[in-house]
Tab-separated table of C-alpha atoms in Angstrom:
chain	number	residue	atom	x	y	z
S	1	UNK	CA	-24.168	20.013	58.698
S	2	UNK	CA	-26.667	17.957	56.622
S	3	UNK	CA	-24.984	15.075	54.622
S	4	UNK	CA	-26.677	13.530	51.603
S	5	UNK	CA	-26.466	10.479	53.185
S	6	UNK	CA	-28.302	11.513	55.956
S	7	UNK	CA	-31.515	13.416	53.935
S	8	UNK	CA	-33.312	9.901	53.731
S	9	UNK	CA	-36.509	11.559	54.119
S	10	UNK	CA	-36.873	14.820	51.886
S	11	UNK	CA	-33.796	15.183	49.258
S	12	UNK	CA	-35.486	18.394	48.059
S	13	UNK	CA	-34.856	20.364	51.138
S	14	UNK	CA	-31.280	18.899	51.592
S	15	UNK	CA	-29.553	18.852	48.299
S	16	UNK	CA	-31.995	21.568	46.766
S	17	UNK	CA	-33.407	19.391	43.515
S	18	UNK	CA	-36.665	19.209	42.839
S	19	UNK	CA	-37.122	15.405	43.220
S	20	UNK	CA	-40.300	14.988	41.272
S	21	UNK	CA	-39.022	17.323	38.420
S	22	UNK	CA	-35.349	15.917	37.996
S	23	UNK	CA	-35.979	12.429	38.998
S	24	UNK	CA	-32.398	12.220	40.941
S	25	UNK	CA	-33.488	9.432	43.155
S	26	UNK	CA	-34.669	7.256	40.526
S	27	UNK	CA	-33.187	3.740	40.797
S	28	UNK	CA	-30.902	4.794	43.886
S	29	UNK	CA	-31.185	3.679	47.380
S	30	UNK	CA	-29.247	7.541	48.155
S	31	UNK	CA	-29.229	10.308	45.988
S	32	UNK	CA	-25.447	10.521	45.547
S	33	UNK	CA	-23.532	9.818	42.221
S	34	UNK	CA	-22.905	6.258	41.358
S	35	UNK	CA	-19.171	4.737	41.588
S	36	UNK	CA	-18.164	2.114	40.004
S	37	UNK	CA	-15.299	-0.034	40.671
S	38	UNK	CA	-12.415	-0.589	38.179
S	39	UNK	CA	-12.833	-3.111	35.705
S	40	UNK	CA	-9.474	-3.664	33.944
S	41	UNK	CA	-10.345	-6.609	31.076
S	42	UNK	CA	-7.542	-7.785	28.460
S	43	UNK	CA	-7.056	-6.857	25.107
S	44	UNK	CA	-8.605	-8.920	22.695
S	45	UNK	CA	-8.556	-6.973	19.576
S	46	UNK	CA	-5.864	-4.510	17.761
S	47	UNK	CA	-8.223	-1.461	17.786
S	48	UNK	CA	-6.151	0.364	15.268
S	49	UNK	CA	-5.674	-2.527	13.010
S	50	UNK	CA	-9.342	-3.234	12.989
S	51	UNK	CA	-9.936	0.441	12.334
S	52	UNK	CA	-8.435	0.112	9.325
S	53	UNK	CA	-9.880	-2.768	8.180
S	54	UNK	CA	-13.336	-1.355	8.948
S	55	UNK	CA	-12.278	1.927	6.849
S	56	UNK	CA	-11.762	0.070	3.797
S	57	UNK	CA	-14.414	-2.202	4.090
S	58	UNK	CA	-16.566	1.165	4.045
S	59	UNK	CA	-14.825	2.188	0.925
S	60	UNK	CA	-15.997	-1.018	-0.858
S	61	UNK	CA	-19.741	-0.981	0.763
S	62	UNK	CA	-19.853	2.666	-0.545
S	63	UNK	CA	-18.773	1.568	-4.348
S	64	UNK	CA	-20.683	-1.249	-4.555
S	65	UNK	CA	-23.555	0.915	-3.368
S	66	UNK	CA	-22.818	2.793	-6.828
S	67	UNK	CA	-21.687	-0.370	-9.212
S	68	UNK	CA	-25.142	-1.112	-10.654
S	69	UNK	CA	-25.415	2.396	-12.490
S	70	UNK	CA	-22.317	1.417	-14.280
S	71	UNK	CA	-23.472	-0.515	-17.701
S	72	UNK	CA	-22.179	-3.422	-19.869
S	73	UNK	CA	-18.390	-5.047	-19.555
S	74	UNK	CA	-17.586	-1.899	-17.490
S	75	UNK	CA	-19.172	-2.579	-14.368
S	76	UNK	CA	-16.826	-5.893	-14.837
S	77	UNK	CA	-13.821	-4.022	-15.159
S	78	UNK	CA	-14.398	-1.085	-12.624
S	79	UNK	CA	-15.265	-3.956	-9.727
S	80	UNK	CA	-12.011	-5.623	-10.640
S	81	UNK	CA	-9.671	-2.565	-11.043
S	82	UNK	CA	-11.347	-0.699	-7.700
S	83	UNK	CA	-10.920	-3.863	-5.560
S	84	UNK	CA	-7.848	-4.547	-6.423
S	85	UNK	CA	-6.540	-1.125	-5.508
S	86	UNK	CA	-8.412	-1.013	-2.359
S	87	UNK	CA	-6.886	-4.496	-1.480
S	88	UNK	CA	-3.062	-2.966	-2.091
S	89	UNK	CA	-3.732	0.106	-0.175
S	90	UNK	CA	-5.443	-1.606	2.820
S	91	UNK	CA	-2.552	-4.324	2.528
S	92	UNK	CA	0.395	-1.648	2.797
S	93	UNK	CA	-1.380	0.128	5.849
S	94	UNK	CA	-2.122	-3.017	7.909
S	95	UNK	CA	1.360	-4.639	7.013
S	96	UNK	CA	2.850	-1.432	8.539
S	97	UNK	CA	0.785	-1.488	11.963
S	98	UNK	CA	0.220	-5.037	12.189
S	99	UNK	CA	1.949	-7.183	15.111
S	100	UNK	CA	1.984	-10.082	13.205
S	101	UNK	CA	5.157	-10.332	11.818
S	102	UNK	CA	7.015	-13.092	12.941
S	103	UNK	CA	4.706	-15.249	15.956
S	104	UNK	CA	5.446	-17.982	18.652
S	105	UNK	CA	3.110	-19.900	21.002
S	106	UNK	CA	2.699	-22.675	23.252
S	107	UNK	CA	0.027	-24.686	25.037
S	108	UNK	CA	-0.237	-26.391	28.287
S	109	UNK	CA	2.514	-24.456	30.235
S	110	UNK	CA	3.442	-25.187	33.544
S	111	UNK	CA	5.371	-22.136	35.123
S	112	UNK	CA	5.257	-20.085	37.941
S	113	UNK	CA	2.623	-17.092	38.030
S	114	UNK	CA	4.189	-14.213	39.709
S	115	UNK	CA	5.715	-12.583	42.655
S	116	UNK	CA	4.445	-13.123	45.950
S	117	UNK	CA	2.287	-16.230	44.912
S	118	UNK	CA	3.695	-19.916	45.769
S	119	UNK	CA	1.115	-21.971	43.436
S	120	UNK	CA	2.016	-22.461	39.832
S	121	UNK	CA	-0.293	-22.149	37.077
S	122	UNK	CA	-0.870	-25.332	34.668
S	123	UNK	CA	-2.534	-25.519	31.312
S	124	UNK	CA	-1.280	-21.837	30.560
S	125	UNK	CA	-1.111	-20.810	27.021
S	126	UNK	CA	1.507	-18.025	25.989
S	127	UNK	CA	1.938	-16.624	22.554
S	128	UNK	CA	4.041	-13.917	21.182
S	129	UNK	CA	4.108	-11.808	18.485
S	130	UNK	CA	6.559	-9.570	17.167
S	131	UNK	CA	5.484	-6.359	14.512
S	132	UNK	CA	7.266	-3.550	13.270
S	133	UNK	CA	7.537	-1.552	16.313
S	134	UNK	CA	6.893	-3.543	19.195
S	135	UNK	CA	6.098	-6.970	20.498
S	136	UNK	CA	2.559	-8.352	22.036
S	137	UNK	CA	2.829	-11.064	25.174
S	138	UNK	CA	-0.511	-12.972	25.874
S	139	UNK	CA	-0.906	-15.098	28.891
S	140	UNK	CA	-4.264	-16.977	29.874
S	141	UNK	CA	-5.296	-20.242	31.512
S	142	UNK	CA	-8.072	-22.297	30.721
S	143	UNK	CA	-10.441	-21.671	32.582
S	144	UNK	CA	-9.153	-17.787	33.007
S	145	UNK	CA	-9.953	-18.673	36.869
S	146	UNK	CA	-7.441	-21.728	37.761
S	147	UNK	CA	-7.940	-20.960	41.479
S	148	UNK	CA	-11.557	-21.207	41.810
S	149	UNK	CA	-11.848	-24.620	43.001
S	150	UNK	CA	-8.835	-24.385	45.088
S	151	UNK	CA	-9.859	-23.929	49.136
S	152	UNK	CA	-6.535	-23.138	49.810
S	153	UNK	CA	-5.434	-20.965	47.103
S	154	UNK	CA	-4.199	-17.483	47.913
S	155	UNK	CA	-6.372	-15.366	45.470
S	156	UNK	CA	-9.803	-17.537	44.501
S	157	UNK	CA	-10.861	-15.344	42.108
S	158	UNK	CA	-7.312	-14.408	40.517
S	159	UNK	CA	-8.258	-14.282	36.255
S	160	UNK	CA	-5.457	-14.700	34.088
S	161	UNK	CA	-5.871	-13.515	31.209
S	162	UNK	CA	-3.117	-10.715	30.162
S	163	UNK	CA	-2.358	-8.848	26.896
S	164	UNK	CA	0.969	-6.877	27.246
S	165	UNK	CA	2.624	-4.612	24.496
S	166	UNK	CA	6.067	-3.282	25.166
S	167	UNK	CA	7.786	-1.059	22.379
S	168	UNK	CA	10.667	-0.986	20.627
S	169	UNK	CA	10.462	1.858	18.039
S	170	UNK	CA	13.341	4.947	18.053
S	171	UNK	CA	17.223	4.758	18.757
S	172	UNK	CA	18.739	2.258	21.463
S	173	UNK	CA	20.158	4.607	23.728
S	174	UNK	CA	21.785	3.820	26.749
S	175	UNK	CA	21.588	0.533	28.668
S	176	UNK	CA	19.717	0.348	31.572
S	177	UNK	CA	16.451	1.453	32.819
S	178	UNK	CA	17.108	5.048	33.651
S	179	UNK	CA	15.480	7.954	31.955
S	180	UNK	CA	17.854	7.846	29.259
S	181	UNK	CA	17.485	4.451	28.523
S	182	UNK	CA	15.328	2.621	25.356
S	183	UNK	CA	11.503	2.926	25.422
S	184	UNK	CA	11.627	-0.891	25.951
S	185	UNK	CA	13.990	-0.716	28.687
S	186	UNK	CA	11.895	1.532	30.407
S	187	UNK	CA	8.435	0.071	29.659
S	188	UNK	CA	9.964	-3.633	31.200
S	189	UNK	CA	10.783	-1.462	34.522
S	190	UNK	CA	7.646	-0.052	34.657
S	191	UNK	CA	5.538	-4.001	34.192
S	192	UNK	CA	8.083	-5.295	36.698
S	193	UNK	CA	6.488	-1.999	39.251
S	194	UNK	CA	3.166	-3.159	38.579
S	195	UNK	CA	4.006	-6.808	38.828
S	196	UNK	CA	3.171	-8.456	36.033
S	197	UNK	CA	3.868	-12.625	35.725
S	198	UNK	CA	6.638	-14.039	35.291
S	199	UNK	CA	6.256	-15.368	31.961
S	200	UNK	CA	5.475	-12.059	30.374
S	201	UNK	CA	8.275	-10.753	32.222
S	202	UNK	CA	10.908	-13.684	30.943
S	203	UNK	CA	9.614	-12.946	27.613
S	204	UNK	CA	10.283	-9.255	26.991
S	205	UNK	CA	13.754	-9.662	28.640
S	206	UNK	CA	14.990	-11.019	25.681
S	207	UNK	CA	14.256	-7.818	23.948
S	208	UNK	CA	15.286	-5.847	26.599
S	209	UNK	CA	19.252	-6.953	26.755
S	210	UNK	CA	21.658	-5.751	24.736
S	211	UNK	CA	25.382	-7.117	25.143
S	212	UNK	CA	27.237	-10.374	23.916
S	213	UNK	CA	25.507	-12.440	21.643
S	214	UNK	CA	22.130	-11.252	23.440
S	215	UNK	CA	21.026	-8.988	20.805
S	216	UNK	CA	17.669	-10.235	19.348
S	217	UNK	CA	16.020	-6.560	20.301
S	218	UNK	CA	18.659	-4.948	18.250
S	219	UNK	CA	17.919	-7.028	15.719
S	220	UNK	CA	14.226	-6.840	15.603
S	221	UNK	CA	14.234	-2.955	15.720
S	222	UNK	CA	16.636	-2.389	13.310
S	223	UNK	CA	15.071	-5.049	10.494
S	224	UNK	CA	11.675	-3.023	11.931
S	225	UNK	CA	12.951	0.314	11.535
S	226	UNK	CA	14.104	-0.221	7.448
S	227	UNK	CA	10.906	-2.416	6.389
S	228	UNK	CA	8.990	0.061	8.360
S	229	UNK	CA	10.797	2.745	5.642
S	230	UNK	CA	10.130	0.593	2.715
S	231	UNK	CA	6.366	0.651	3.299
S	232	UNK	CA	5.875	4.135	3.857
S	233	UNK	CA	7.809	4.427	0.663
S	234	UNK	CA	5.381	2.057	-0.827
S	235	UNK	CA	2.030	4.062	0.041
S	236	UNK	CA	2.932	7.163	-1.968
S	237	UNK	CA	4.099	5.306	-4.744
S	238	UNK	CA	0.236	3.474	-4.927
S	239	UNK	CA	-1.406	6.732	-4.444
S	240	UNK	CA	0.574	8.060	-7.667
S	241	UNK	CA	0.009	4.837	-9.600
S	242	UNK	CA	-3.910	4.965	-9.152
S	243	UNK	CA	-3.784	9.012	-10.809
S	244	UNK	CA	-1.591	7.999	-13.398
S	245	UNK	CA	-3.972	5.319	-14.070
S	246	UNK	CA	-6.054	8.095	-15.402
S	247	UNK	CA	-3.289	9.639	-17.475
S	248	UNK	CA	-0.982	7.390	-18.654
S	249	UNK	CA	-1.220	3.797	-18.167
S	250	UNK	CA	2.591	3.625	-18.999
S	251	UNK	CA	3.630	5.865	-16.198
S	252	UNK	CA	0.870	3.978	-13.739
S	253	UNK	CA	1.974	0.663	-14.695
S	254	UNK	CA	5.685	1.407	-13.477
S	255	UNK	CA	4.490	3.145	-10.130
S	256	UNK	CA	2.726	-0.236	-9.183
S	257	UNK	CA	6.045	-1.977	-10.235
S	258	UNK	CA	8.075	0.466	-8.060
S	259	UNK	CA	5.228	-0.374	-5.325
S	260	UNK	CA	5.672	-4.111	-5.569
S	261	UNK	CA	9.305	-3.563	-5.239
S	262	UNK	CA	9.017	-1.746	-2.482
S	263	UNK	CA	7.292	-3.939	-0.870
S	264	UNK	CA	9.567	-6.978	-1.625
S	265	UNK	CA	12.303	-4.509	-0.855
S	266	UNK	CA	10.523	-4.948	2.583
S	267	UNK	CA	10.116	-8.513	3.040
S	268	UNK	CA	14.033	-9.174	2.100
S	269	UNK	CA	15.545	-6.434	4.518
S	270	UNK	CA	13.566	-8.110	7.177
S	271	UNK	CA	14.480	-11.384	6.851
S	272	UNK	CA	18.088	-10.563	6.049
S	273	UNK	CA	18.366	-8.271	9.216
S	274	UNK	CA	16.336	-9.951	11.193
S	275	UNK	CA	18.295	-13.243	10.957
S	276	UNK	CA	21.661	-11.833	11.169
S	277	UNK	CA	21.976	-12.323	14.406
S	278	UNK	CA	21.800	-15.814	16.586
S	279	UNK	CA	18.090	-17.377	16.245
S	280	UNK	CA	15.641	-16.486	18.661
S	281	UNK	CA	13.956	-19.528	21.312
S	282	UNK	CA	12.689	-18.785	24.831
S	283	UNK	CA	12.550	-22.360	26.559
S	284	UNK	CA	9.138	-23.124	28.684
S	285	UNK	CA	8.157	-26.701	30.473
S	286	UNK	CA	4.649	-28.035	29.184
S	287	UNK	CA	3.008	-31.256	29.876
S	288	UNK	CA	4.134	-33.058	26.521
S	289	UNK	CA	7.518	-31.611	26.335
S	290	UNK	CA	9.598	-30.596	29.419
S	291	UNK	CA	12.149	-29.351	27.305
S	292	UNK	CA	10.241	-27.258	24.754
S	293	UNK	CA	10.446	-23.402	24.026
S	294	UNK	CA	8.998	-20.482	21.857
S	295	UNK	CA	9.929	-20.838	18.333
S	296	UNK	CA	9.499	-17.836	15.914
S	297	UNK	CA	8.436	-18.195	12.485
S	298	UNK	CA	6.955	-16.023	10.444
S	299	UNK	CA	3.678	-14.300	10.196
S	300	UNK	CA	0.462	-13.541	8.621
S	301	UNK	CA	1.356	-9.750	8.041
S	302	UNK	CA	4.570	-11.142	6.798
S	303	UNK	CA	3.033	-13.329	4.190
S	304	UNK	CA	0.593	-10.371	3.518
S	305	UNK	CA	3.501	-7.726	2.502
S	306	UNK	CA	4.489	-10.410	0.316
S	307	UNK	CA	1.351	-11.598	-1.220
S	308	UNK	CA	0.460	-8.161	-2.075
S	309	UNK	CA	4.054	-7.149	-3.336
S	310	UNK	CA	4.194	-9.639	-5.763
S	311	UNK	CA	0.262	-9.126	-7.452
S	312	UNK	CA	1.711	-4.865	-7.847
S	313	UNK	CA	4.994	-6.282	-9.322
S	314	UNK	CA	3.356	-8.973	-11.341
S	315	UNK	CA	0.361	-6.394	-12.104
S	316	UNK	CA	2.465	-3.755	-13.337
S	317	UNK	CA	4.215	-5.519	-15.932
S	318	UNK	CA	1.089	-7.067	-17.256
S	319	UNK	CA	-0.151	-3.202	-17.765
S	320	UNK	CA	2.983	-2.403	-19.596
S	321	UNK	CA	3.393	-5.336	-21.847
S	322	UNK	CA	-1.197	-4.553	-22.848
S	323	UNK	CA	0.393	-1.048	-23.284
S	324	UNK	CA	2.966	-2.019	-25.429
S	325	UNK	CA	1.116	-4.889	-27.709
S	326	UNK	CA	-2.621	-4.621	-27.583
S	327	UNK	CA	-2.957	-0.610	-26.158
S	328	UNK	CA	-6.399	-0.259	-27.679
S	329	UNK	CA	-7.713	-3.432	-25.555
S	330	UNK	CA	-6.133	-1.874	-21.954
S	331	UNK	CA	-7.515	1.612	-22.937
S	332	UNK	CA	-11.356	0.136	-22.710
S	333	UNK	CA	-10.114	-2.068	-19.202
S	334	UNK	CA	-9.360	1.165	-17.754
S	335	UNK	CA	-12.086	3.016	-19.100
S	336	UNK	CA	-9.592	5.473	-21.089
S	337	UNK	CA	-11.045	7.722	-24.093
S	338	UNK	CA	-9.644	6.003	-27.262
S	339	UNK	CA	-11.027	8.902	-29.758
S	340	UNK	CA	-8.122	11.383	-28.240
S	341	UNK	CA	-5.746	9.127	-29.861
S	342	UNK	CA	-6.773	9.896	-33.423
S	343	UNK	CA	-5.273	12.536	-35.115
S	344	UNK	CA	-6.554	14.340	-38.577
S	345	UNK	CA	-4.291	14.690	-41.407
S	346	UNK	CA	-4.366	17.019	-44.746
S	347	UNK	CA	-3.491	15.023	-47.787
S	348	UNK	CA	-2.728	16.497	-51.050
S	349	UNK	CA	-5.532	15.827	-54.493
S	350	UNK	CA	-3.123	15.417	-57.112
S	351	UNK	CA	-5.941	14.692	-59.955
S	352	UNK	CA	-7.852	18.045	-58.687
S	353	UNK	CA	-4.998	19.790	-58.879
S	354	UNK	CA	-3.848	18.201	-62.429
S	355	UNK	CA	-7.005	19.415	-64.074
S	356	UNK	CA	-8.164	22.762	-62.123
S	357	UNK	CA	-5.083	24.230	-61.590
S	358	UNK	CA	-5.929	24.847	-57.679
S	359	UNK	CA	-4.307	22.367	-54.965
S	360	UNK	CA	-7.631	20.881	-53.207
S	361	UNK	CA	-6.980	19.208	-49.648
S	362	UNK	CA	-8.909	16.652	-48.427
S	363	UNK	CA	-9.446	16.033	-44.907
S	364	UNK	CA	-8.721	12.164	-44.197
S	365	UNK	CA	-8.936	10.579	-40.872
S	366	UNK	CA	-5.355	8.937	-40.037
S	367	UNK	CA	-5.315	5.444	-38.594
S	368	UNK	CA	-5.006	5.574	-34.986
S	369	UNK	CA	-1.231	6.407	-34.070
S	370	UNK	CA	-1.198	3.694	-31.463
S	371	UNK	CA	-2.055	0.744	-33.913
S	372	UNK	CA	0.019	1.954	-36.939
S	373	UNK	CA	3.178	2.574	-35.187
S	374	UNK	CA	2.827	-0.416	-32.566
S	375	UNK	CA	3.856	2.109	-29.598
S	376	UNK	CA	1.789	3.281	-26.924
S	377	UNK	CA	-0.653	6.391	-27.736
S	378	UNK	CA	1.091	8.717	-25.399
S	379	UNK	CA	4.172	8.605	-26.891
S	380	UNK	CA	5.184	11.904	-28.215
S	381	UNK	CA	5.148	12.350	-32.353
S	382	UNK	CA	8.013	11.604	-34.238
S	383	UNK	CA	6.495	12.275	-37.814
S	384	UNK	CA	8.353	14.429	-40.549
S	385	UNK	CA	7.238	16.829	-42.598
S	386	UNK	CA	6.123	15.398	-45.947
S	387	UNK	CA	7.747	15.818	-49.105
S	388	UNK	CA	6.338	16.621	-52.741
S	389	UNK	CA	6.737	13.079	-54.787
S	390	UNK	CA	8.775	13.901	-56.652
S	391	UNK	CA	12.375	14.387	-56.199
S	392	UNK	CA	12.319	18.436	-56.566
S	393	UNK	CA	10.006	21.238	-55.718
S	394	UNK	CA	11.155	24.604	-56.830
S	395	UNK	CA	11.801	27.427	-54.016
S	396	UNK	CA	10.458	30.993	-54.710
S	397	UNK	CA	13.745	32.427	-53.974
S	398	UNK	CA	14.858	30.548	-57.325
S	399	UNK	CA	16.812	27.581	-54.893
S	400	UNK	CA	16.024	24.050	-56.362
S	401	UNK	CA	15.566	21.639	-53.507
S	402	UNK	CA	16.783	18.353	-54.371
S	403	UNK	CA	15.351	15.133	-52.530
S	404	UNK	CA	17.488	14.498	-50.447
S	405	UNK	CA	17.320	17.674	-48.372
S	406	UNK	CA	20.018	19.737	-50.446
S	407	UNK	CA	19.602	22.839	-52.343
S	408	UNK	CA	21.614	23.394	-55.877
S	409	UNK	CA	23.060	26.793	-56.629
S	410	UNK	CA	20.153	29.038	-58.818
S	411	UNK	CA	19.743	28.885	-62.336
S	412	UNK	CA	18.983	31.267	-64.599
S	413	UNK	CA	15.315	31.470	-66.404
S	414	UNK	CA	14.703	28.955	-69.306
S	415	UNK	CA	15.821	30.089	-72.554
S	416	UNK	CA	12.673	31.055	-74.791
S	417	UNK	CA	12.133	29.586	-78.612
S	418	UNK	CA	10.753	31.787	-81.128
S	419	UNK	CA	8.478	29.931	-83.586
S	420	UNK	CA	6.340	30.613	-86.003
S	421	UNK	CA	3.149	29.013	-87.241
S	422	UNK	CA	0.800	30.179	-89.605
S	423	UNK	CA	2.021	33.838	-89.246
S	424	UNK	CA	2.131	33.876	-85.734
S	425	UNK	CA	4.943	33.846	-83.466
S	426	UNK	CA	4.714	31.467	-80.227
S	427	UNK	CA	7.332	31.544	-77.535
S	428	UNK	CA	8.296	28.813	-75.398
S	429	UNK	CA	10.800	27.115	-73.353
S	430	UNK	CA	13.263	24.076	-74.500
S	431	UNK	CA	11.291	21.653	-72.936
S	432	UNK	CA	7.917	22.656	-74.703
S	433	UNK	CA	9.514	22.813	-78.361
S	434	UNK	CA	11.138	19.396	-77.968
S	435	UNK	CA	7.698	17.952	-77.198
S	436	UNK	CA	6.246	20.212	-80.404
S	437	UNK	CA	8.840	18.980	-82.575
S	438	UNK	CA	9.086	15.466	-81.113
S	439	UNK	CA	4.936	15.461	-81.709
S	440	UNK	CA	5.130	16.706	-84.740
C-alpha cells in the first residue's frame, strides 16, 4: 500500500489532488500536514482584565468620535460627566477581577528549582499576588535560560519563566486533596503531578493549609468572598445612578453615594477580615539578605476600589448640596430641561372686575418653583388653594365662610328700607341707607 511518504514522484496519482490546481506541495518537502511541536510560553498579561480595559477604552474612542457636534459649555460638561462615569464603571469591574489586591516580591533568590534537578537557581525573582478569588505565583531568572552556559548542567536549555494561578473561590470543604476537598487543595495536587518548582509550590501551601494558627487561605477567601459581594452590589447601584441622572438628580446623587459606600464598604471588610488572622510572610534566602521573606502589602486594585469609592461618595454629595442650593446651575451641568420647572398660574383682576362687573383672569408666569421655594424642582407641590382677600366670601348655599376656614350658621336676607324721594319709592338694604343718610 502506497504511503504519502513514499509518492515522492507524482502526488496526483497517490493522494488523488490535483497538484497544479490545489497547490498541496507548495513549501513542503512531503505533501503531508504540517505538525508543530508544543510551545507552552508564560503568562504575561491578565487577558480578561485587559479585555476590560480595552472595552472601555472603546466606549471613550466612540464618544469622543461624537464630542465635537456638541456646542458651547456643553461639550465641557458632557466630556467631564461621561468620563467620569466610564472611569467608575471600568473601576468597579477591574477591582472585582483584578489580582492585585494585596502583592509581595523579591529579587535575587537563591533556592532550589525543582524535583529531580540538583543545581539551584540564583538571581530568581518571585512575586505574588493575591485578588479576590485566587492568587498568581511568578517565577523567572534573569536570563530566563540560567543553564545555558553551564557544560554540565542537566537541562541546557531549561527556561524559567512560570506564571501559576491557583483558586480559592467557593466553600472550604474538606481537608485534603481528595475529590471533596477545596478547589485550591485540589489545584496544588494537580501542580505538584505536573511538577512545578519548588518555590511556586512553597508558596501556594500557605493557602492550601487549614489547621492551627495556619489559616491565611481562610482568611483571604473569606475577606474575598464579602468584598467580592460589596462590588457586585456596587455595579447596579452605578447603573441606576447614571438613569436617574436623567430624572432626578436628587435620586442619582444618592445612588452614587450608596455606590461609594459600597465600595468603601469593600475596602474595610477586607482589611478587617483579612488581618484578623496572624500576618502573612513566606521566608526566602537572597544575596543581600539570607534571612528575608515575602511581605504582603497592599495593592494597586486595592488603592483603585478606594480611589474610586471615595470620588462617588465625595461626588454624590456635591450633586445633592448643587441640588439643594443652586438647582438651576446643576440642571444646565447635566444638561436637564429647566423650562419643565415653570408652572403657569391664574391670578385674579380686581380693578377689571371693580368696574365691569365680570372677574377677568390674567395668565401670569410664576417664578420658577425651584428658586422661590429654595427646594429642589422635583419636589412634589405643597401649595394651598388661595383665598379671596378678604376675610369672608359668601357660599351659595347661604353659609358665610369666615377666614379662618370656619363657616357661621346662615342668616337670614338683609332687611329692606323703604324710602322715598321725589315721589318715588327706592328700596334698599341697611348698609346702603346708612351710606345715603351718612352722605347726605
Amino acid at each position: 500500500m502506497a504511503t504519502p511518504y513514499a509518492c515522492e514522484s507524482d502526488v496526483s496519482e497517490c493522494l488523488g489532488y490535483d497538484n497544479d490546481v490545489i497547490g498541496f506541495a507548495v513549501l513542503r518537502n512531503k505533501p503531508a500536514p504540517t505538525a508543530y511541536a508544543a510551545n507552552p510560553t508564560p503568562v504575561r498579561v491578565d487577558v480578561l482584565e485587559v479585555g476590560l480595559i480595552f472595552a472601555a477604552v472603546l466606549l471613550f474612542v466612540s464618544y469622543l468620535i461624537i464630542l465635537p457636534g456638541i456646542r458651547g459649555w456643553e461639550r465641557l460638561w458632557s466630556f467631564i460627566r461621561v468620563t467620569t462615569s466610564i472611569f467608575i464603571g471600568t473601576a468597579i469591574m477591574v477591582s472585582i477581577y483584578g489580582q492585585e489586591w494585596e502583592v509581595a516580591s523579591l529579587h535575587k533568590v537563591e533556592t532550589a528549582y525543582k524535583s529531580f534537578f540538583r543545581e539551584e537557581i540564583h538571581d530568581a525573582e518571585i512575586e505574588v499576588k493575591v485578588g479576590l478569588n485566587a492568587v498568581n505565583i511568578t517565577l523567572k531568572t534573569n536570563p530566563i535560560q540560567p543553564f545555558i552556559d553551564d557544560e554540565h548542567a542537566e537541562f541546557p536549555n531549561e527556561i524559567i519563566n512560570y506564571n501559576e494561578r491557583f483558586h480559592f473561590y467557593g466553600s472550604q470543604r474538606r481537608n485534603g486533596f481528595g475529590p471533596f476537598a477545596g478547589r485550591i487543595n485540589r489545584e496544588f495536587r494537580a501542580a505538584q503531578w505536573r511538577g512545578m518548582p519548588f518555590p511556586i509550590l512553597w508558596i501556594a501551601e500557605y493557602f492550601v493549609l487549614d489547621g492551627e494558627k495556619i489559616r491565611w487561605g481562610r482568611s483571604y477567601r473569606h475577606a474575598g468572598f464579602y468584598t467580592y459581594i460589596m462590588l457586585w452590589t456596587a455595579f447596579p447601584l452605578w447603573l441606576l445612578s447614571n438613569i436617574l441622572f436623567f430624572m432626578v438628580l436628587r435620586y442619582g446623587a444618592y445612588f452614587l453615594m450608596l455606590t461609594g459606600g459600597s465600595l468603601l464598604t469593600g475596602n474595610i471588610l477586607y482589611s478587617s477580615i483579612r488581618y484578623g488572622s496572624q500576618p502573612l510572610r513566606i521566608p526566602f534566602v537572597t544575596e543581600d539578605n539570607p534571612a528575608d521573606g515575602l511581605e504582603f502589602h497592599k495593592g494597586p486594585h486595592f488603592m483603585l476600589c478606594l480611589f474610586t469609592g471615595l470620588i462617588s461618595f465625595i461626588g454624590g454629595i456635591i450633586i445633592l448640596i448643587m441640588d439643594m442650593k443652586f438647582p438651576q446651575e446643576i440642571a444646565t451641568f447635566f444638561n436637564v430641561d429647566v423650562l419643565q420647572d415653570f408652572e403657569d398660574t391664574y391670578a385674579e383682576d380686581k380693578e377689571a372686575f371693580e368696574n365691569n362687573g365680570v372677574q377677568e383672569h390674567a395668565n401670569v408666569p410664576d417664578r420658577p418653583r425651584f428658586e422661590s421655594k429654595r427646594k429642589s424642582r422635583f419636589a412634589k407641590s405643597k401649595r394651598r388653594p388661595r383665598t379671596s382677600s378678604a376675610g369672608s366670601r359668601p357660599r351659595t348655599d347661604g353659609v358665610e365662610e369666615q377666614g379662618n376656614g370656619t363657616a357661621s350658621h346662615p342668616t337670614s336676607p338683609p332687611e329692606k328700607v323703604a324710602l322715598e324721594e321725589g315721589g318715588v319709592s327706592i328700596e334698599m338694604t341697611d348698609k346702603e341707607a346708612v351710606k345715603e343718610t351718612t352722605e347726605a
